[in-house]
Coordinates of C-alpha atoms in Angstrom, one line a residue:
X194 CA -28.1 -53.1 5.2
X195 CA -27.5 -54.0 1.3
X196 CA -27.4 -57.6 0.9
X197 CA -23.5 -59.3 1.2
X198 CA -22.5 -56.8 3.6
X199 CA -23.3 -57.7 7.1
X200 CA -20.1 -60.4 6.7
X201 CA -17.5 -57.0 5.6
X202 CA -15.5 -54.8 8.3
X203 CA -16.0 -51.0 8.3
X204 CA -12.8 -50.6 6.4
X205 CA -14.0 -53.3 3.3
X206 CA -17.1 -51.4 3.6
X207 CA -15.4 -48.3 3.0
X208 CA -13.2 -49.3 0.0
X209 CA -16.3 -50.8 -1.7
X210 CA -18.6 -47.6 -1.1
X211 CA -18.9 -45.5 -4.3
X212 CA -16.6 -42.7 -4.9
X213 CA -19.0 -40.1 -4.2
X214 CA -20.5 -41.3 -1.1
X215 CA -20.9 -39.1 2.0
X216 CA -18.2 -41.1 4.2
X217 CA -15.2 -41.1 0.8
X218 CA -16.2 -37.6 0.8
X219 CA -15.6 -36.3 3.9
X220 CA -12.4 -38.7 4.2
X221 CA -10.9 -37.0 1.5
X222 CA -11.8 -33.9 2.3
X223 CA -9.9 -34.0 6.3
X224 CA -7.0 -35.8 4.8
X225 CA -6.4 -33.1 1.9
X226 CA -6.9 -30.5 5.0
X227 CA -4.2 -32.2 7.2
X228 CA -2.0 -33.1 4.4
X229 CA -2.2 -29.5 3.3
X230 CA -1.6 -28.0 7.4
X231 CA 1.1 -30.4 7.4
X232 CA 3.1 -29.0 4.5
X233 CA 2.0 -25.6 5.4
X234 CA 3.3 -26.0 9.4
X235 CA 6.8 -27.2 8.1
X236 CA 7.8 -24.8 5.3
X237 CA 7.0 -22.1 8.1
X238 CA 9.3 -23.9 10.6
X239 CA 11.8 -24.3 7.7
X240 CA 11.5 -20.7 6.6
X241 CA 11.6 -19.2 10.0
X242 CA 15.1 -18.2 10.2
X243 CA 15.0 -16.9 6.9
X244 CA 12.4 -14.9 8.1
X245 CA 13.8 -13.5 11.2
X246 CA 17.0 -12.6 9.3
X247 CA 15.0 -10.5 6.5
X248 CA 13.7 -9.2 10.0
X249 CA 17.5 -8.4 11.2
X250 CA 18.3 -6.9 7.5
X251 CA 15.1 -5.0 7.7
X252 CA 15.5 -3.0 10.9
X253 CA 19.8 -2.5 10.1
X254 CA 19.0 -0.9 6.7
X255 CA 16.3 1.9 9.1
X256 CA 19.0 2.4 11.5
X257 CA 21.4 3.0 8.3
X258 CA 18.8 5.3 6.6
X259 CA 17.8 7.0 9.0
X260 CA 21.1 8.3 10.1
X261 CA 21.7 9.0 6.7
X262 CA 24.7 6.3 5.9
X263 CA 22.5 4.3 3.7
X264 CA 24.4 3.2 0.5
X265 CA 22.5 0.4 -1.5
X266 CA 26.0 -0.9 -3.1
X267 CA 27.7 -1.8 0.1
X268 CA 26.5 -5.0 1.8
X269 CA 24.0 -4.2 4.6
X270 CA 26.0 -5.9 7.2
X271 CA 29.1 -4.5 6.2
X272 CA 27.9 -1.1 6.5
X273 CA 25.7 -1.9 10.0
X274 CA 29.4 -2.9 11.3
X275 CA 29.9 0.9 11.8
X276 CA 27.7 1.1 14.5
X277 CA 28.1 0.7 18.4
X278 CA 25.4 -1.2 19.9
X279 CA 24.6 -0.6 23.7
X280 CA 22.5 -1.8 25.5
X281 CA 20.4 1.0 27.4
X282 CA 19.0 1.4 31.3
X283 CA 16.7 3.8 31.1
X284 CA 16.3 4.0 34.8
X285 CA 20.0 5.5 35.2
X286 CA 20.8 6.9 31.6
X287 CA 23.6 4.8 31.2
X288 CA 24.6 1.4 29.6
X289 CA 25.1 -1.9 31.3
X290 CA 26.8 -5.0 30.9
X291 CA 23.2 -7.3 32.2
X292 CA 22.4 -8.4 28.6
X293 CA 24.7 -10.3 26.1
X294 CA 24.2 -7.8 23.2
X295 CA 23.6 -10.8 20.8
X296 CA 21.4 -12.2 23.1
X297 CA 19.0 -9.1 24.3
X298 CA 16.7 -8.8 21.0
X299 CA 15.3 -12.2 21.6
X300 CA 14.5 -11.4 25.2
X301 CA 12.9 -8.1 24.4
X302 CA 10.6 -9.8 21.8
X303 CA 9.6 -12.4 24.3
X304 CA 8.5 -9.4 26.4
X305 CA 10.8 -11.2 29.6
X306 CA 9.9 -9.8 33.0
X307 CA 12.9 -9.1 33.6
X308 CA 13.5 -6.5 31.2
X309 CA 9.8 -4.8 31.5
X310 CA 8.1 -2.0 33.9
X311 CA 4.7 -1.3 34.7
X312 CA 3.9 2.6 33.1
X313 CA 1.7 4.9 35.3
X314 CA 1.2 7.3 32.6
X315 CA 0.9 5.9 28.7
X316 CA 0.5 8.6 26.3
X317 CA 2.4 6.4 23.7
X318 CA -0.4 3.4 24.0
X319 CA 2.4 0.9 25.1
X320 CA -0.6 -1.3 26.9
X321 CA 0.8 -0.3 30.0
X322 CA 3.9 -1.3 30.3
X323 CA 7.0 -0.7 28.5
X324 CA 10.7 -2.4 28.4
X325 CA 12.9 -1.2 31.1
X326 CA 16.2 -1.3 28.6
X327 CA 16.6 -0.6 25.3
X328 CA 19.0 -1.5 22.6
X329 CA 20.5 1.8 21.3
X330 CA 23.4 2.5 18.3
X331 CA 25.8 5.3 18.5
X332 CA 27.4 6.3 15.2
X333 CA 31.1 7.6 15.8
X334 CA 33.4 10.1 13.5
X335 CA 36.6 9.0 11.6
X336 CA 38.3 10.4 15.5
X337 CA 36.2 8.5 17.2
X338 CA 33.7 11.2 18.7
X339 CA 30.1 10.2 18.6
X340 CA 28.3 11.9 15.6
X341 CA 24.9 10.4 15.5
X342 CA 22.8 8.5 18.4
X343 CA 19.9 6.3 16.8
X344 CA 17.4 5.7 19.6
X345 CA 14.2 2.8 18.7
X346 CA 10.9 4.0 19.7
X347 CA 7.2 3.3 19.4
X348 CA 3.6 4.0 20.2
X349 CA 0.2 4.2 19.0
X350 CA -0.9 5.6 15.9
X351 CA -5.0 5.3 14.4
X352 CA -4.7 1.5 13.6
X353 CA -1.4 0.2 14.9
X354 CA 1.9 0.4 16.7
X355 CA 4.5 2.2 14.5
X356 CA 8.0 1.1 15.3
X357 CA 10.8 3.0 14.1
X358 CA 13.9 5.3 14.9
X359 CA 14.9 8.8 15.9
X360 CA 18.5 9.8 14.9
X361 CA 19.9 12.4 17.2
X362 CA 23.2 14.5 16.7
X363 CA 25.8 14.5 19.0
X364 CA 24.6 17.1 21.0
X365 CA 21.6 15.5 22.0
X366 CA 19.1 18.1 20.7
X367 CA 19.0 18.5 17.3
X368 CA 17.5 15.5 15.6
X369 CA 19.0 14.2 12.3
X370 CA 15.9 11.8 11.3
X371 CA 12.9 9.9 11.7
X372 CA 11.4 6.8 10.3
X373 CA 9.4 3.9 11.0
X374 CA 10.2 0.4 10.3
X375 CA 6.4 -1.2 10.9
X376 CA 3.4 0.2 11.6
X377 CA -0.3 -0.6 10.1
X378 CA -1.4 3.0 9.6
X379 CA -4.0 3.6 6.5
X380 CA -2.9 4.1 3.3
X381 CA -2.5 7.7 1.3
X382 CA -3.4 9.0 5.2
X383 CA -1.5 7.9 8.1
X384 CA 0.6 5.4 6.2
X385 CA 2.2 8.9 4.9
X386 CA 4.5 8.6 8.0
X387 CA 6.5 7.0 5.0
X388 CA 6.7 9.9 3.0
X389 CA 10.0 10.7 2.7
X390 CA 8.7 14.4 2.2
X391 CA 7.3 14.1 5.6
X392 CA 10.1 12.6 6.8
X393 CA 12.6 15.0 6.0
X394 CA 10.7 17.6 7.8
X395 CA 12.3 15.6 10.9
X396 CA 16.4 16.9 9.8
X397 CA 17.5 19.6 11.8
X398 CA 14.4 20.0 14.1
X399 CA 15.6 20.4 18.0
X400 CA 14.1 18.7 20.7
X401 CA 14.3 21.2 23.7
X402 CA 13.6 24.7 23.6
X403 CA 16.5 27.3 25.7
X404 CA 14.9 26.8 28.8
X405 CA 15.8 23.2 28.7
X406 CA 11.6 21.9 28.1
X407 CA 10.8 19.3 25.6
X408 CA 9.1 21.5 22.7
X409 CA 9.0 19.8 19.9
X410 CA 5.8 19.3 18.2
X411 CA 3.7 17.4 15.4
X412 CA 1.1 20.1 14.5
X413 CA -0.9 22.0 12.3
X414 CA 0.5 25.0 13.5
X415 CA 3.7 25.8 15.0
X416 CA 4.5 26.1 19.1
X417 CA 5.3 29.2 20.9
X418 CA 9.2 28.0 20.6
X419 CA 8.7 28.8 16.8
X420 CA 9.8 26.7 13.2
X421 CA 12.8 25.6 14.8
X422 CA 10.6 22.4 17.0
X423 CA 7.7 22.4 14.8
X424 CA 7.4 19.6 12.5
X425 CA 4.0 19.6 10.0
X426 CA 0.8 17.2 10.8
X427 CA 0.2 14.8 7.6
X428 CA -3.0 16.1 6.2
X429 CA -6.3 13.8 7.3
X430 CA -4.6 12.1 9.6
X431 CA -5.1 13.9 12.8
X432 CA -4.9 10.5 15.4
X433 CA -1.3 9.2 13.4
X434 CA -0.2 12.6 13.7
X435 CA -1.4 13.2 17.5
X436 CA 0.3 9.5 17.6
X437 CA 3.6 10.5 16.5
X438 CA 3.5 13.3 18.6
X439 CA 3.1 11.0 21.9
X440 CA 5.5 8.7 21.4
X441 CA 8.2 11.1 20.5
X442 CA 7.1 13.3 23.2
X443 CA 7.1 9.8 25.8
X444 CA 10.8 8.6 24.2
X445 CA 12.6 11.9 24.3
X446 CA 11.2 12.3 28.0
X447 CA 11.9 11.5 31.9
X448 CA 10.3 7.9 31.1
X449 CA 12.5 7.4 28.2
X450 CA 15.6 8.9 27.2
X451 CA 15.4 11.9 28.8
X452 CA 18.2 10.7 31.6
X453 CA 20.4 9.4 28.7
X454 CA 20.3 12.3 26.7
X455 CA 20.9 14.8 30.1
X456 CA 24.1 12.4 29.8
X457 CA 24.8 13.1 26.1
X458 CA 24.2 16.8 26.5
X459 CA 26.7 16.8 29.2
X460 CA 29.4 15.1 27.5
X461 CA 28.9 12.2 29.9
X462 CA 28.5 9.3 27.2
X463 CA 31.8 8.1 25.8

């Protein structure tokens, strides 16, 4: 021990080590690294409800686009305003009162029991399980008939979950649109999902054929339907494609909507 400094506490010792000793080093590294986590933990905190409502904005504008009532100039809330929010059973087809409608988004991104089911068959890669209600939009003419339905869905692509919308007309068959909101796809390949060449392959496509069977398909080649349910694979990107395909094929079925959209074919949903 260097003479004069057996009578010093750790903390003198400290303050008279030299600048670039081990122990000043290391200090000043861990309190740059906590200082820095600090400031980093509470601008997150701070800028989470930004966040979540660049989230909200997000999602209304896809719902507006894709049922085709996007207009850039008019406010996006404004515009979102048009829309009927229900809140979906899938079980029954019909809507229910169980949720609060402001409320029912934070519970579904919680995944909350009580608004999930175990899935025996998972074509769309939902991990097993999928939510048992769903928040749906309806879209209604200047005499109050329903003109669109928008309807979320989702499944597995290559790399990711894609989450987007279907747009439905009033009839329950033919399909307006189809986009995706999220997804994590690869660039120039299965990212192309964005393409809003691709995606206007989607308007005017039907979803069952006469005989009342879902038909429509994401393929290189058309089904034995013909054109009318056929919409184009994205070239190199066979597994997005095949993905797409799945989760349209799970959504607009007996696990999804199919019950709801028997309803909407029948005239049932008002």
């Amino acid at each position: 021990m260097p003479e004069g400094t057996e009578n010093k506490g750790l903390i003198r010792r400290f303050l008279d080590a030299p600048p670039d000793s081990v122990g000043k080093t290391i200090f000043v590294a861990v309190a740059l690294c906590l200082v820095a986590s600090m400031i980093v933990s509470a601008a997150a905190v701070a800028l989470r409800p930004v966040q979540e409502e660049n989230k909200l904005r997000d999602k209304r504008i896809n719902v507006l686009q894709v049922a085709g009532v996007y207009d850039e100039n008019v406010p996006v809330n404004d515009a979102f305003e048009a829309f009927e929010p229900h809140v979906l059973d899938l079980s029954t087809g019909e809507f229910t009162d169980a949720f609060a409608l402001d409320e029912f988004d934070a519970l579904a991104a919680k995944s909350d029991p009580a608004i999930m089911r175990p899935l025996d068959d998972d074509p769309a890669g939902l991990g097993g399980q999928m939510q048992a209600y769903r928040l749906v939009y309806l879209l209604r003419d200047g005499n109050g008939e329903i003109d669109k339905v928008v309807l979320p869905i989702e499944g597995y692509g290559l790399w990711s979950t894609l989450y987007g919308f279907i747009a439905l007309e009033e009839n329950g068959n033919d399909i307006f649109g189809l986009q995706f909101y999220q997804h994590g796809e690869t660039p120039g390949l299965g990212a192309e999902v964005d393409n809003p060449r691709w995606k206007a392959l989607w308007n005017g496509k039907k979803l069952f054929a006469e005989d009342g069977n879902l038909a429509i398909t994401v393929a290189k080649t058309p089904p034995p339907e013909g054109t009318d349910y056929y919409v184009d694979a994205l070239a190199g990107a066979t597994l997005t494609s095949r993905g797409v395909d799945n989760l349209v094929h799970f959504w607009m079925g007996q696990a999804g909507y199919g019950s709801f959209l028997e309803h909407l074919q029948a005239g049932e949903v008002n």
